[in-house]
Tab-separated table of C-alpha atoms in Angstrom:
chain	number	residue	atom	x	y	z
K	1	UNK	CA	-119.894	-52.884	-46.761
K	2	UNK	CA	-121.922	-51.270	-50.290
K	3	UNK	CA	-121.478	-53.555	-53.283
K	4	UNK	CA	-119.788	-50.567	-54.797
K	5	UNK	CA	-116.309	-51.345	-55.930
K	6	UNK	CA	-113.509	-49.500	-53.994
K	7	UNK	CA	-111.169	-49.394	-56.701
K	8	UNK	CA	-113.610	-47.464	-59.070
K	9	UNK	CA	-114.398	-45.280	-56.402
K	10	UNK	CA	-110.759	-44.502	-56.017
K	11	UNK	CA	-110.393	-44.123	-59.704
K	12	UNK	CA	-113.373	-41.859	-59.753
K	13	UNK	CA	-111.711	-39.734	-57.073
K	14	UNK	CA	-108.151	-39.344	-58.891
K	15	UNK	CA	-109.985	-38.754	-62.139
K	16	UNK	CA	-111.887	-35.787	-61.271
K	17	UNK	CA	-109.907	-34.445	-58.470
K	18	UNK	CA	-112.477	-34.490	-55.833
K	19	UNK	CA	-112.320	-35.975	-52.688
K	20	UNK	CA	-115.110	-38.559	-51.840
K	21	UNK	CA	-116.960	-40.210	-49.119
K	22	UNK	CA	-119.102	-42.914	-48.786
K	23	UNK	CA	-121.554	-43.773	-46.185
K	24	UNK	CA	-123.729	-46.559	-45.256
K	25	UNK	CA	-127.457	-46.590	-44.308
K	26	UNK	CA	-126.566	-45.783	-40.611
K	27	UNK	CA	-124.339	-42.735	-41.665
K	28	UNK	CA	-121.244	-44.848	-40.861
K	29	UNK	CA	-117.847	-44.077	-43.184
K	30	UNK	CA	-117.434	-46.945	-45.731
K	31	UNK	CA	-114.938	-45.201	-47.773
K	32	UNK	CA	-112.488	-42.302	-48.019
K	33	UNK	CA	-110.661	-40.799	-50.645
K	34	UNK	CA	-107.106	-40.219	-51.016
K	35	UNK	CA	-107.340	-36.624	-51.607
K	36	UNK	CA	-109.253	-36.333	-48.127
K	37	UNK	CA	-106.705	-38.492	-46.557
K	38	UNK	CA	-104.288	-35.719	-47.628
K	39	UNK	CA	-106.357	-32.467	-46.548
K	40	UNK	CA	-107.342	-33.653	-43.405
K	41	UNK	CA	-104.291	-35.565	-42.371
K	42	UNK	CA	-106.553	-38.106	-40.856
K	43	UNK	CA	-105.787	-41.894	-42.511
K	44	UNK	CA	-109.118	-43.482	-43.910
K	45	UNK	CA	-108.591	-46.227	-41.255
K	46	UNK	CA	-109.223	-44.061	-38.559
K	47	UNK	CA	-112.530	-43.178	-39.504
K	48	UNK	CA	-113.805	-46.268	-41.093
K	49	UNK	CA	-116.856	-47.300	-39.185
K	50	UNK	CA	-116.937	-43.917	-37.608
K	51	UNK	CA	-120.444	-41.774	-37.781
K	52	UNK	CA	-120.034	-39.143	-39.963
K	53	UNK	CA	-121.766	-36.512	-37.841
K	54	UNK	CA	-119.073	-37.037	-35.559
K	55	UNK	CA	-116.287	-36.263	-37.844
K	56	UNK	CA	-117.273	-33.485	-39.915
K	57	UNK	CA	-119.184	-29.844	-39.063
K	58	UNK	CA	-122.828	-29.826	-41.433
K	59	UNK	CA	-124.589	-27.115	-42.806
K	60	UNK	CA	-128.301	-27.956	-42.700
K	61	UNK	CA	-130.802	-25.178	-42.564
K	62	UNK	CA	-129.676	-23.234	-45.507
K	63	UNK	CA	-128.856	-23.745	-49.507
K	64	UNK	CA	-126.419	-20.468	-49.187
K	65	UNK	CA	-123.081	-22.235	-50.391
K	66	UNK	CA	-121.533	-19.346	-48.141
K	67	UNK	CA	-123.528	-19.891	-45.314
K	68	UNK	CA	-120.823	-22.489	-43.878
K	69	UNK	CA	-117.938	-20.418	-44.369
K	70	UNK	CA	-115.832	-19.946	-41.310
K	71	UNK	CA	-117.690	-22.384	-39.022
K	72	UNK	CA	-115.505	-23.745	-36.323
K	73	UNK	CA	-115.933	-27.331	-34.294
K	74	UNK	CA	-113.333	-28.142	-32.081
K	75	UNK	CA	-114.979	-32.059	-32.132
K	76	UNK	CA	-114.693	-33.208	-35.345
K	77	UNK	CA	-111.510	-34.730	-36.688
K	78	UNK	CA	-112.139	-33.172	-40.266
K	79	UNK	CA	-112.378	-29.735	-38.966
K	80	UNK	CA	-110.647	-28.234	-42.092
K	81	UNK	CA	-113.892	-29.376	-44.088
K	82	UNK	CA	-117.612	-28.671	-44.025
K	83	UNK	CA	-120.468	-30.641	-45.397
K	84	UNK	CA	-122.719	-28.555	-47.509
K	85	UNK	CA	-126.093	-30.814	-48.207
K	86	UNK	CA	-127.063	-30.321	-52.039
K	87	UNK	CA	-130.560	-29.039	-52.024
K	88	UNK	CA	-133.215	-31.077	-53.210
K	89	UNK	CA	-131.275	-34.244	-53.060
K	90	UNK	CA	-132.701	-36.778	-51.025
K	91	UNK	CA	-129.913	-38.686	-48.713
K	92	UNK	CA	-126.522	-37.438	-47.628
K	93	UNK	CA	-125.406	-36.033	-51.083
K	94	UNK	CA	-123.310	-33.147	-50.827
K	95	UNK	CA	-119.936	-30.913	-51.170
K	96	UNK	CA	-117.152	-30.883	-48.806
K	97	UNK	CA	-115.215	-27.764	-48.625
K	98	UNK	CA	-112.420	-26.328	-47.271
K	99	UNK	CA	-112.964	-23.590	-44.391
K	100	UNK	CA	-110.786	-21.283	-42.888
K	101	UNK	CA	-109.793	-22.087	-39.294
K	102	UNK	CA	-108.689	-18.275	-38.370
K	103	UNK	CA	-110.980	-15.449	-38.493
K	104	UNK	CA	-110.050	-11.800	-37.746
K	105	UNK	CA	-111.102	-11.162	-34.009
K	106	UNK	CA	-114.489	-12.636	-35.314
K	107	UNK	CA	-117.234	-12.837	-32.431
K	108	UNK	CA	-117.869	-16.155	-30.692
K	109	UNK	CA	-114.779	-17.506	-32.898
K	110	UNK	CA	-111.887	-18.717	-30.909
K	111	UNK	CA	-109.357	-18.248	-33.299
K	112	UNK	CA	-107.706	-15.156	-33.788
K	113	UNK	CA	-105.444	-13.623	-35.861
K	114	UNK	CA	-103.551	-10.857	-33.542
K	115	UNK	CA	-100.607	-9.838	-35.316
K	116	UNK	CA	-99.930	-6.870	-37.479
K	117	UNK	CA	-98.381	-9.190	-40.472
K	118	UNK	CA	-102.088	-11.173	-40.225
K	119	UNK	CA	-100.446	-14.553	-38.674
K	120	UNK	CA	-102.318	-16.854	-36.756
K	121	UNK	CA	-101.113	-15.772	-33.301
K	122	UNK	CA	-100.468	-17.642	-29.886
K	123	UNK	CA	-103.731	-17.764	-29.070
K	124	UNK	CA	-104.768	-19.704	-31.906
K	125	UNK	CA	-101.951	-22.011	-31.345
K	126	UNK	CA	-103.418	-23.190	-27.699
K	127	UNK	CA	-107.241	-23.281	-29.571
K	128	UNK	CA	-105.940	-25.728	-31.982
K	129	UNK	CA	-103.574	-27.748	-29.706
K	130	UNK	CA	-106.634	-28.102	-27.038
K	131	UNK	CA	-108.616	-29.232	-30.001
K	132	UNK	CA	-106.087	-31.788	-31.265
K	133	UNK	CA	-105.753	-33.341	-27.870
K	134	UNK	CA	-109.564	-33.673	-27.785
K	135	UNK	CA	-109.255	-36.073	-31.508
K	136	UNK	CA	-106.208	-37.399	-29.787
K	137	UNK	CA	-108.294	-38.564	-26.825
K	138	UNK	CA	-111.139	-39.774	-28.725
K	139	UNK	CA	-109.970	-40.852	-32.213
K	140	UNK	CA	-106.006	-41.599	-31.137
K	141	UNK	CA	-105.219	-39.523	-33.726
K	142	UNK	CA	-101.257	-38.467	-32.878
K	143	UNK	CA	-100.217	-34.956	-33.555
K	144	UNK	CA	-96.670	-32.804	-32.793
K	145	UNK	CA	-95.747	-29.418	-31.903
K	146	UNK	CA	-92.994	-27.568	-33.096
K	147	UNK	CA	-91.223	-24.362	-32.713
K	148	UNK	CA	-88.896	-22.413	-34.650
K	149	UNK	CA	-86.573	-19.740	-33.006
K	150	UNK	CA	-85.285	-17.162	-34.631
K	151	UNK	CA	-81.969	-16.489	-32.512
K	152	UNK	CA	-80.413	-13.104	-34.232
K	153	UNK	CA	-83.508	-11.247	-35.110
K	154	UNK	CA	-82.705	-8.405	-32.468
K	155	UNK	CA	-79.939	-7.376	-34.854
K	156	UNK	CA	-82.472	-6.662	-37.502
K	157	UNK	CA	-84.719	-5.195	-35.079
K	158	UNK	CA	-82.036	-2.662	-34.373
K	159	UNK	CA	-80.988	-2.147	-38.203
K	160	UNK	CA	-84.433	-2.366	-39.769
K	161	UNK	CA	-86.568	-1.453	-37.184
K	162	UNK	CA	-90.106	-3.368	-35.982
K	163	UNK	CA	-91.892	-2.628	-39.315
K	164	UNK	CA	-89.250	-4.432	-41.444
K	165	UNK	CA	-88.865	-6.946	-39.211
K	166	UNK	CA	-93.143	-7.773	-39.301
K	167	UNK	CA	-92.488	-8.233	-42.863
K	168	UNK	CA	-89.493	-10.652	-42.446
K	169	UNK	CA	-91.842	-12.461	-40.258
K	170	UNK	CA	-94.604	-12.681	-42.504
K	171	UNK	CA	-91.949	-13.717	-45.291
K	172	UNK	CA	-90.911	-16.865	-42.893
K	173	UNK	CA	-94.421	-17.534	-42.125
K	174	UNK	CA	-95.049	-17.948	-46.228
K	175	UNK	CA	-92.272	-20.534	-45.972
K	176	UNK	CA	-93.138	-22.278	-43.438
K	177	UNK	CA	-96.974	-22.961	-44.889
K	178	UNK	CA	-95.038	-23.773	-47.993
K	179	UNK	CA	-93.986	-26.924	-46.722
K	180	UNK	CA	-96.905	-28.111	-44.671
K	181	UNK	CA	-99.660	-30.337	-45.653
K	182	UNK	CA	-103.555	-28.226	-45.756
K	183	UNK	CA	-104.185	-30.295	-42.575
K	184	UNK	CA	-101.169	-28.799	-40.844
K	185	UNK	CA	-100.926	-24.816	-39.151
K	186	UNK	CA	-98.343	-22.547	-38.686
K	187	UNK	CA	-98.270	-19.513	-36.457
K	188	UNK	CA	-96.446	-16.787	-34.387
K	189	UNK	CA	-96.084	-17.477	-30.694
K	190	UNK	CA	-93.991	-14.613	-30.400
K	191	UNK	CA	-91.940	-11.791	-31.881
K	192	UNK	CA	-89.325	-14.255	-33.030
K	193	UNK	CA	-90.762	-17.576	-32.589
K	194	UNK	CA	-93.079	-19.736	-34.753
K	195	UNK	CA	-95.091	-22.483	-33.798
K	196	UNK	CA	-96.412	-25.418	-36.003
K	197	UNK	CA	-98.976	-28.152	-35.241
K	198	UNK	CA	-98.101	-31.502	-37.454
K	199	UNK	CA	-101.994	-33.332	-37.628
K	200	UNK	CA	-101.344	-37.060	-37.444
K	201	UNK	CA	-97.244	-36.864	-37.321
K	202	UNK	CA	-95.566	-39.765	-35.846
K	203	UNK	CA	-92.277	-38.982	-34.350
K	204	UNK	CA	-89.699	-39.637	-37.686
K	205	UNK	CA	-92.569	-37.553	-39.254
K	206	UNK	CA	-91.621	-34.773	-36.776
K	207	UNK	CA	-88.137	-34.860	-37.295
K	208	UNK	CA	-88.141	-34.843	-40.703
K	209	UNK	CA	-90.377	-32.014	-41.292
K	210	UNK	CA	-88.057	-30.468	-38.453
K	211	UNK	CA	-85.351	-30.923	-40.043
K	212	UNK	CA	-86.756	-29.352	-43.078
K	213	UNK	CA	-87.962	-26.202	-41.477
K	214	UNK	CA	-84.508	-25.729	-40.126
K	215	UNK	CA	-83.000	-25.567	-43.585
K	216	UNK	CA	-85.457	-23.715	-45.098
K	217	UNK	CA	-85.335	-20.764	-42.265
K	218	UNK	CA	-81.618	-20.631	-42.005
K	219	UNK	CA	-81.387	-20.190	-46.028
K	220	UNK	CA	-83.373	-16.862	-45.621
K	221	UNK	CA	-81.024	-13.879	-45.904
K	222	UNK	CA	-82.429	-10.423	-45.614
K	223	UNK	CA	-80.663	-8.682	-48.324
K	224	UNK	CA	-80.662	-4.996	-46.461
K	225	UNK	CA	-78.006	-6.607	-43.866
K	226	UNK	CA	-76.718	-9.549	-46.241
K	227	UNK	CA	-77.454	-11.410	-43.050
K	228	UNK	CA	-78.636	-15.045	-42.943
K	229	UNK	CA	-81.387	-16.028	-40.381
K	230	UNK	CA	-80.011	-17.899	-37.716
K	231	UNK	CA	-82.656	-20.517	-36.127
K	232	UNK	CA	-82.767	-23.032	-33.792
K	233	UNK	CA	-86.173	-25.955	-33.764
K	234	UNK	CA	-87.458	-28.017	-31.405
K	235	UNK	CA	-90.531	-30.598	-31.313
K	236	UNK	CA	-92.587	-32.752	-29.309
K	237	UNK	CA	-95.293	-35.400	-29.876
K	238	UNK	CA	-98.581	-34.624	-27.454
K	239	UNK	CA	-99.192	-37.691	-25.219
K	240	UNK	CA	-102.242	-38.611	-23.995
K	241	UNK	CA	-104.180	-37.089	-21.240
K	242	UNK	CA	-101.912	-34.520	-20.767
K	243	UNK	CA	-103.374	-30.484	-21.426
K	244	UNK	CA	-102.299	-27.748	-23.580
K	245	UNK	CA	-100.317	-25.923	-21.046
K	246	UNK	CA	-98.006	-28.938	-20.577
K	247	UNK	CA	-97.450	-29.802	-24.140
K	248	UNK	CA	-96.700	-26.018	-24.783
K	249	UNK	CA	-93.999	-26.056	-21.814
K	250	UNK	CA	-92.361	-29.371	-22.885
K	251	UNK	CA	-92.222	-27.631	-26.342
K	252	UNK	CA	-90.529	-24.676	-24.989
K	253	UNK	CA	-88.200	-26.720	-23.018
K	254	UNK	CA	-86.931	-28.379	-25.878
K	255	UNK	CA	-86.424	-25.118	-27.679
K	256	UNK	CA	-84.556	-23.897	-24.716
K	257	UNK	CA	-82.243	-27.187	-25.554
K	258	UNK	CA	-82.144	-26.660	-28.997
K	259	UNK	CA	-80.663	-22.902	-28.795
K	260	UNK	CA	-77.845	-23.912	-26.340
K	261	UNK	CA	-77.245	-27.226	-28.835
K	262	UNK	CA	-74.719	-27.050	-31.754
K	263	UNK	CA	-77.140	-28.965	-34.160
K	264	UNK	CA	-79.833	-26.069	-33.271
K	265	UNK	CA	-82.221	-28.816	-33.268
K	266	UNK	CA	-84.033	-31.097	-30.558
K	267	UNK	CA	-87.089	-33.583	-31.477
K	268	UNK	CA	-88.673	-35.739	-28.967
K	269	UNK	CA	-88.342	-39.350	-30.054
């Protein structure tokens, strides 16, 4: 461990509002600041002592600050940040920047925005689930999958049309995004079902988030019809060794149970 006081590093990170990482001479992580914990959804003790090169994508062949934008790597734990070395500086000195995981039909990228309202699709969900399952098996980082179903969507479509419903979906998507961490992901599974992937989420945290989602969506009203959305919410924890299809099917099974439940919510303990 370096002689640098970790309390001083934290004070610098908090004071500047910057995320900081410190590596030892072998390239192993010695320190991860609270800001990066919040952004990534990964706790410091999960990456301390691990090789930095295995945790985050790196742009090494250019000084163009935009060269790494959109780079996707399903292996790194810190998959939402890219490391840009500072040109002319010795050692691992550089900048960490958040990158989007969704590229609109970008050739060679696994993620695609396929809805008319620009919402991450079912395809994006499967790619993210597969990535998170790999991280869970390798780094023991738990995650959960939540589904939100709008039960009375057909009423709105019949009265207002498909285009208006797409606008409603966009509004719901924006609201769901507003209550999640930057490390989490939200998208549309079908015309009336949303998915959410909660990174590093334990069962209790998943239940709390599911309750927030249900309250938030259920409080949304379509003014043109003077009706509130009627919703059902279900959540499941990913299991070690399972594949993406089995996780999604477990989630959908819970969602069908939630549709029939009085509470409108079923979350796996």
